[in-house]
Coordinates of C-alpha atoms in Angstrom, one line a residue:
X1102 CA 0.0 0.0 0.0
X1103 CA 1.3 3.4 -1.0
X1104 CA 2.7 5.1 2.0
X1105 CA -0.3 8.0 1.4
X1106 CA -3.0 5.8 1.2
X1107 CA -1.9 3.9 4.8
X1108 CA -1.1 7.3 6.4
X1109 CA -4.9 8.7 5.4
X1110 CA -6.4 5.0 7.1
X1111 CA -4.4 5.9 10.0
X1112 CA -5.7 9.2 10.3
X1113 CA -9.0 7.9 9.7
X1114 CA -8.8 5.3 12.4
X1115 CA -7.2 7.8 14.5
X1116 CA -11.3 9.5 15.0
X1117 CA -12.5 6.5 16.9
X1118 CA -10.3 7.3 19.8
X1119 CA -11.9 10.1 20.3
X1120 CA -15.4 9.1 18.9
X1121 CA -17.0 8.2 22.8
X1122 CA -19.9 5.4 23.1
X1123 CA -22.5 5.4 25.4
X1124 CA -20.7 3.3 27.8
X1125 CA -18.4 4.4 30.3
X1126 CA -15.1 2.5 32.1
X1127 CA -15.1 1.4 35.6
X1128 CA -13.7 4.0 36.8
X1129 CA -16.4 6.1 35.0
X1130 CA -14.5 7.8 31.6
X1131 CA -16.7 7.9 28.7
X1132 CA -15.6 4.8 26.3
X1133 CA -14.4 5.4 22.7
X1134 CA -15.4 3.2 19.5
X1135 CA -11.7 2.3 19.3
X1136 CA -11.9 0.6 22.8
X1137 CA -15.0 -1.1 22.4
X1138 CA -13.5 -3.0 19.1
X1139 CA -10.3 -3.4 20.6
X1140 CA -12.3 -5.1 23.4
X1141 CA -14.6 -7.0 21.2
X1142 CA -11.4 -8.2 19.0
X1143 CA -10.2 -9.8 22.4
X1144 CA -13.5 -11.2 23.0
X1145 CA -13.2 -13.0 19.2
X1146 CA -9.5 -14.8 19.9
X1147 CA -10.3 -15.8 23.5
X1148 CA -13.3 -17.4 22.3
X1149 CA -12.3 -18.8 19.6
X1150 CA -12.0 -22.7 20.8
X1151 CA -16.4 -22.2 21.0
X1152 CA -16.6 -22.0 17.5
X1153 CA -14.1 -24.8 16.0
X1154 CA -16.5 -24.9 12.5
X1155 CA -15.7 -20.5 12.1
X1156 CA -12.9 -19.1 10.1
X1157 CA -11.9 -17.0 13.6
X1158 CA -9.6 -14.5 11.6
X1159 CA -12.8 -13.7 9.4
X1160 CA -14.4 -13.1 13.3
X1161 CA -11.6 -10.7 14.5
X1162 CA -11.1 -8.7 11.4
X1163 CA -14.9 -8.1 11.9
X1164 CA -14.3 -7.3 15.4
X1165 CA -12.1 -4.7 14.6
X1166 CA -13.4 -3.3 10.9
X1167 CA -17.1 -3.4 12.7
X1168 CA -17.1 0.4 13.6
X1169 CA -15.4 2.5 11.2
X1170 CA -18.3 4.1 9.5
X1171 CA -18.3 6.1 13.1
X1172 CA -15.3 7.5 12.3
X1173 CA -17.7 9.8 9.4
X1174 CA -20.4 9.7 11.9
X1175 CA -19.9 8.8 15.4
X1176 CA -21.5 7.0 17.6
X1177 CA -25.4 6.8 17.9
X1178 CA -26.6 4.7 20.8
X1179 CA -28.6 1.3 19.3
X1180 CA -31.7 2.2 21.1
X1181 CA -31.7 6.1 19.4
X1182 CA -30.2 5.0 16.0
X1183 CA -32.8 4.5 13.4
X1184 CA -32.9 2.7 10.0
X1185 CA -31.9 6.0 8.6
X1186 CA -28.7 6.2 10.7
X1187 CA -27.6 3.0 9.7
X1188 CA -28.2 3.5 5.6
X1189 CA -26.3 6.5 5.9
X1190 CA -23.4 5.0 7.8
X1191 CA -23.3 2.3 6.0
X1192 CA -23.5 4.0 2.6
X1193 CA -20.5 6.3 4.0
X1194 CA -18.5 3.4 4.7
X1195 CA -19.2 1.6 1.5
X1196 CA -18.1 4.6 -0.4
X1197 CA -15.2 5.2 1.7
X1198 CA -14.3 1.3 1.1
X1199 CA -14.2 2.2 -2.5
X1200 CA -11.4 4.5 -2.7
X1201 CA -9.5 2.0 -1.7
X1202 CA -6.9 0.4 -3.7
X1203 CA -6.8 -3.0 -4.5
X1204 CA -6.9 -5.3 -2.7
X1205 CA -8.2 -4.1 0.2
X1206 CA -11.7 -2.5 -1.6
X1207 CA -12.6 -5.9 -2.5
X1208 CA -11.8 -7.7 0.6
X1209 CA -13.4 -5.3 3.3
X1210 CA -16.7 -4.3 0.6
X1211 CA -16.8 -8.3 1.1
X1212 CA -15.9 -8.7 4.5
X1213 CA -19.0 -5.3 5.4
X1214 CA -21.5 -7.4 2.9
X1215 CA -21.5 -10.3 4.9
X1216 CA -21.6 -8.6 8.0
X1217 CA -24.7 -6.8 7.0
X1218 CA -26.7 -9.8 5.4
X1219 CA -25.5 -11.5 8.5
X1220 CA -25.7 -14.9 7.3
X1221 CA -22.6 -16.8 8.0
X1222 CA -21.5 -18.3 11.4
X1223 CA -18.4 -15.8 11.6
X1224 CA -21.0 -12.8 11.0
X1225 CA -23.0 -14.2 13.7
X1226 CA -20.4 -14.6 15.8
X1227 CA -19.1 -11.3 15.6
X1228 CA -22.7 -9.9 16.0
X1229 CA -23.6 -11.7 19.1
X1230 CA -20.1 -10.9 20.6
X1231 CA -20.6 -6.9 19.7
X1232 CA -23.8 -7.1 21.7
X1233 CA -21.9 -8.8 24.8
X1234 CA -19.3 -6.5 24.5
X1235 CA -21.8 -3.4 25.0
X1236 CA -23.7 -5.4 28.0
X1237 CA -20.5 -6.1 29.5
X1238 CA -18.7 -2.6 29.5
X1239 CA -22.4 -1.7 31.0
X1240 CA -22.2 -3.9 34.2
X1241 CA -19.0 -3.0 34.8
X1242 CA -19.4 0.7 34.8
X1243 CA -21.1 2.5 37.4
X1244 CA -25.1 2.2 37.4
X1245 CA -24.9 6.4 37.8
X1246 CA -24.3 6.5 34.4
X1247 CA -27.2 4.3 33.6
X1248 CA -30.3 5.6 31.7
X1249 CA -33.5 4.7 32.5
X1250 CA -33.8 2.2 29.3
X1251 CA -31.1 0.4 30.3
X1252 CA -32.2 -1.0 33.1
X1253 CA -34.7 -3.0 31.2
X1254 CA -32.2 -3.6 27.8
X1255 CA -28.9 -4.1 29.3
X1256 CA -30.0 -7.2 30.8
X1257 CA -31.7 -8.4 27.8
X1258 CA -29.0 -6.9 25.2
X1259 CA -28.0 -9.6 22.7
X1260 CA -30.5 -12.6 24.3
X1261 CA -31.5 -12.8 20.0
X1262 CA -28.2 -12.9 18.5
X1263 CA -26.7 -15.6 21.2
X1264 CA -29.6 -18.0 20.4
X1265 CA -27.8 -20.1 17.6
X1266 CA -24.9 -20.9 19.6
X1267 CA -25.0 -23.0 23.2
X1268 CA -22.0 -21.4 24.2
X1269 CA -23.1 -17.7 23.6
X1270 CA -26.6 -18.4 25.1
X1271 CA -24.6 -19.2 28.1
X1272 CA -23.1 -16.1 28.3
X1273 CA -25.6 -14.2 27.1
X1274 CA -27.3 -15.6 30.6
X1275 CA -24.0 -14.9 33.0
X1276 CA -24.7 -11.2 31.7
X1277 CA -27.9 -10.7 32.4
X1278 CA -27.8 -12.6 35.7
X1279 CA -24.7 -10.0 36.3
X1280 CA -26.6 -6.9 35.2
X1281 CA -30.3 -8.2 37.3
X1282 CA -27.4 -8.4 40.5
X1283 CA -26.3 -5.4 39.5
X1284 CA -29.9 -3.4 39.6
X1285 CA -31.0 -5.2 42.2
X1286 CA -28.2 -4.1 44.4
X1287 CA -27.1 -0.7 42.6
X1288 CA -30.3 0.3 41.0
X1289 CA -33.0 2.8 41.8
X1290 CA -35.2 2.2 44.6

């Protein structure tokens, strides 16, 4: 890749460091995109022995390629982001994908069109771990920074995507039995 084309990526990438997410650390900073794929990427490889019959590389480029339209647009939260959000970020990224040179274009416009028609196992994968990711980084932050829809999604968050797979219904359940502790004993009164 010519040296101008890799440096523009990199300052491209370099938005979702500084792009926050509705989700905040432990120790209560705001989240960026950036750390939420990073997290989800480690979520794909130490999972990977759950999903012998999945191309696991396929999974982790996901993981980390799943975001990048916010760097044009930022994050939206999923329960504010409409249909309309999503065409338009996902016609940004598409078009962005395209200026691309070769071979990369091809690869990630193939790599975003199965994500989207969500068909595969790896696509599922991915989609069910993004979900966990989000519901995780949620019980672990304090519950002040909490909206009042999240006490009924967060525990909930995912529960459809983590139904085709034993393992993620599993921990699809450890997190919502963490997030109902956590209300229970955090929550409102």
């Amino acid at each position: 890749m010519e040296i101008k084309n890799f440096m523009d990526i990199m300052n491209l990438t370099s938005r979702l460091k500084d792009n926050t997410r509705h989700s905040w650390s432990p120790k209560g900073k705001k989240e960026s995109v950036a750390e939420h794929s990073w997290r989800l990427t480690i979520m794909a490889f130490f999972t990977k022995d759950e999903f012998t019959n999945v191309d696991n590389d396929k999974v982790i480029k996901m993981c980390l390629l799943h975001d990048m339209g916010e760097a044009f647009t930022g994050d939206i939260p999923s329960f504010y982001k409409t249909e309309n959000d999503e065409n338009k970020e996902e016609e940004i990224l598409l078009n962005w994908v395209s200026t691309l040179p070769s071979p990369y274009n091809k690869e990630l416009y193939s790599l975003y069109d199965e994500m989207i028609k969500q068909e595969t196992e790896e696509s599922k994968v991915y989609k069910a771990l993004d979900k966990l990711e989000a519901s995780i980084s949620h019980n672990e932050a304090p519950i002040s920074t909490w909206i009042d829809i999240e006490y009924k999604l967060n525990p909930v968050y995912g529960y459809e995507e983590c139904q085709f797979n034993p393992y993620l219904k599993k921990l699809q359940n450890k997190v919502k039995e963490i997030a109902l502790d956590k209300i229970e004993n955090e929550g409102k009164i």
